Amino acid sequence: MTSSDKPDHVSDAPAGPKGIAAQDWATAAADPQYRAAVVDLLGALAYGELAAFERLAEDAKLAPTLADKAELAKMASAEFHHFERLRDRLAGIGAEPTLAMEPFVAALDGFHKQTAPSDWLEGLVKAYVGDSIASDFYREVAARLDSDTRELVLAVLDDTGHAGFAVEKVRAAIDADPRVGGRLALWARRLMGEALSQSQRVVADRDALSTMLVGGVADGFDLAEVGRMFTRITEAHTKRMSALGLAA
Amino acid sequence: MTSSDKPDHVSDAPAGPKGIAAQDWATAAADPQYRAAVVDLLGALAYGELAAFERLAEDAKLAPTLADKAELAKMASAEFHHFERLRDRLAGIGAEPTLAMEPFVAALDGFHKQTAPSDWLEGLVKAYVGDSIASDFYREVAARLDSDTRELVLAVLDDTGHAGFAVEKVRAAIDADPRVGGRLALWARRLMGEALSQSQRVVADRDALSTMLVGGVADGFDLAEVGRMFTRITEAHTKRMSALGLAA
């Protein structure tokens, strides 16, 4: 729908939102495939937030000070409130939240299992990388959503302060001991690899979602466009890592 | 401090709050020993909430269903918000929150280390027992506090729904398999024993706090009264356990 268009401005720009993006949920949801895709998307995001809550709460145990611990607990709590909003929306559109989340449990749990941080700094890098990739993904997808769903997705993307906190602590640690940078760069690479491999698993499994993500070609989805989306997200990651002082 | 004073009436009730309980924070805090006791108390409660957050988030991993997991994450998040209120109050009265919490880290971490639940039901019983004991303790202490601190303590005691949720799940599990009851009864006994032993450690260490808890005898605190407070809390625990179908 929007794939090759000029960027869609939500404001009063001359070329307003088109297609789905110009519709509200009630209108857009008349298309059962679109509806299924949104239930998938909200289910994936909801479980992502719940898993992020658990990850951050777990990482809080690694915090070197009580203030750091409180900071991570705060982030975890923010993720939980995002989860609540997504779950409530699922219930509000008549979808069973647990059923909507189930298809994404294996991929997200797999990701977290494969990338359990072994210390505080690895945990911070993971929070930062995970959050940034999630933000990029939310933004990619927001443009393809009806106005009501878009509003929700952008609201849960709302900065929870993770990035600034993690960046500051990681930079200080690298300044104090430059060898830390090499180790964390490897770690960030591993995180990105694992994120991509789990995402591809989801894309392969969930047709309606994948079709929407790549712009909704009616007769199937464009694998090349999926690839381009992954490339954009990877490139943004690389830039962030080098800004952090880590060669990605 | 409060023991033999004439009543200071705040309201027009015949027997209103007396002594410290009739004062606001600004008045009560003029006594440095009272001030120190409240900083201790808020520090202990704040770290207790932060530790409870971690414990519940950890237990959420044991949840058999996504809905149960979300329920525990919600409780964890509620504990975190209690922590925030206590920490903000500490900062508001000019105390450094981290310093105020530090003296209680060893006892609370010790408690949680000694009582890591091995499954979902043990986690629920622990959440229930821990919460109930905490509530009993908050109520005991609230009566001895100035009006501003009392209001805060009663607010963070505000039911977060733990009890109802845990009781329902534990009852159902015992109904389904009565042998579960025996195991959980032993577990609850161990929790109570560990809680008492860690509390006694705190009482022995923190003079100002202990003195306030037992009604503020100026020249030291009355060990017999500490014993009676522990007895009241233990008896309430025993009653709750038998209501739950567990012999305590």
XYZ file of C-alpha atoms in Angstrom, chain A residues 18 27 92 98 109 124 146 154 163 177 188 195 197 202 236 239 247:
17
model
C -3.375 7.076 2.009
C -13.002 0.944 8.692
C -10.955 -4.192 23.235
C -3.131 -14.873 25.416
C 11.911 -16.585 24.685
C 22.737 -2.493 29.500
C -4.797 2.546 10.576
C 3.574 5.209 18.752
C 18.698 4.618 25.833
C 38.820 0.512 30.337
C 26.192 -6.377 20.320
C 17.387 -10.824 16.798
C 17.328 -14.966 13.119
C 8.409 -15.049 12.844
C 20.627 1.970 12.008
C 25.385 3.600 13.327
C 32.650 -1.263 16.182
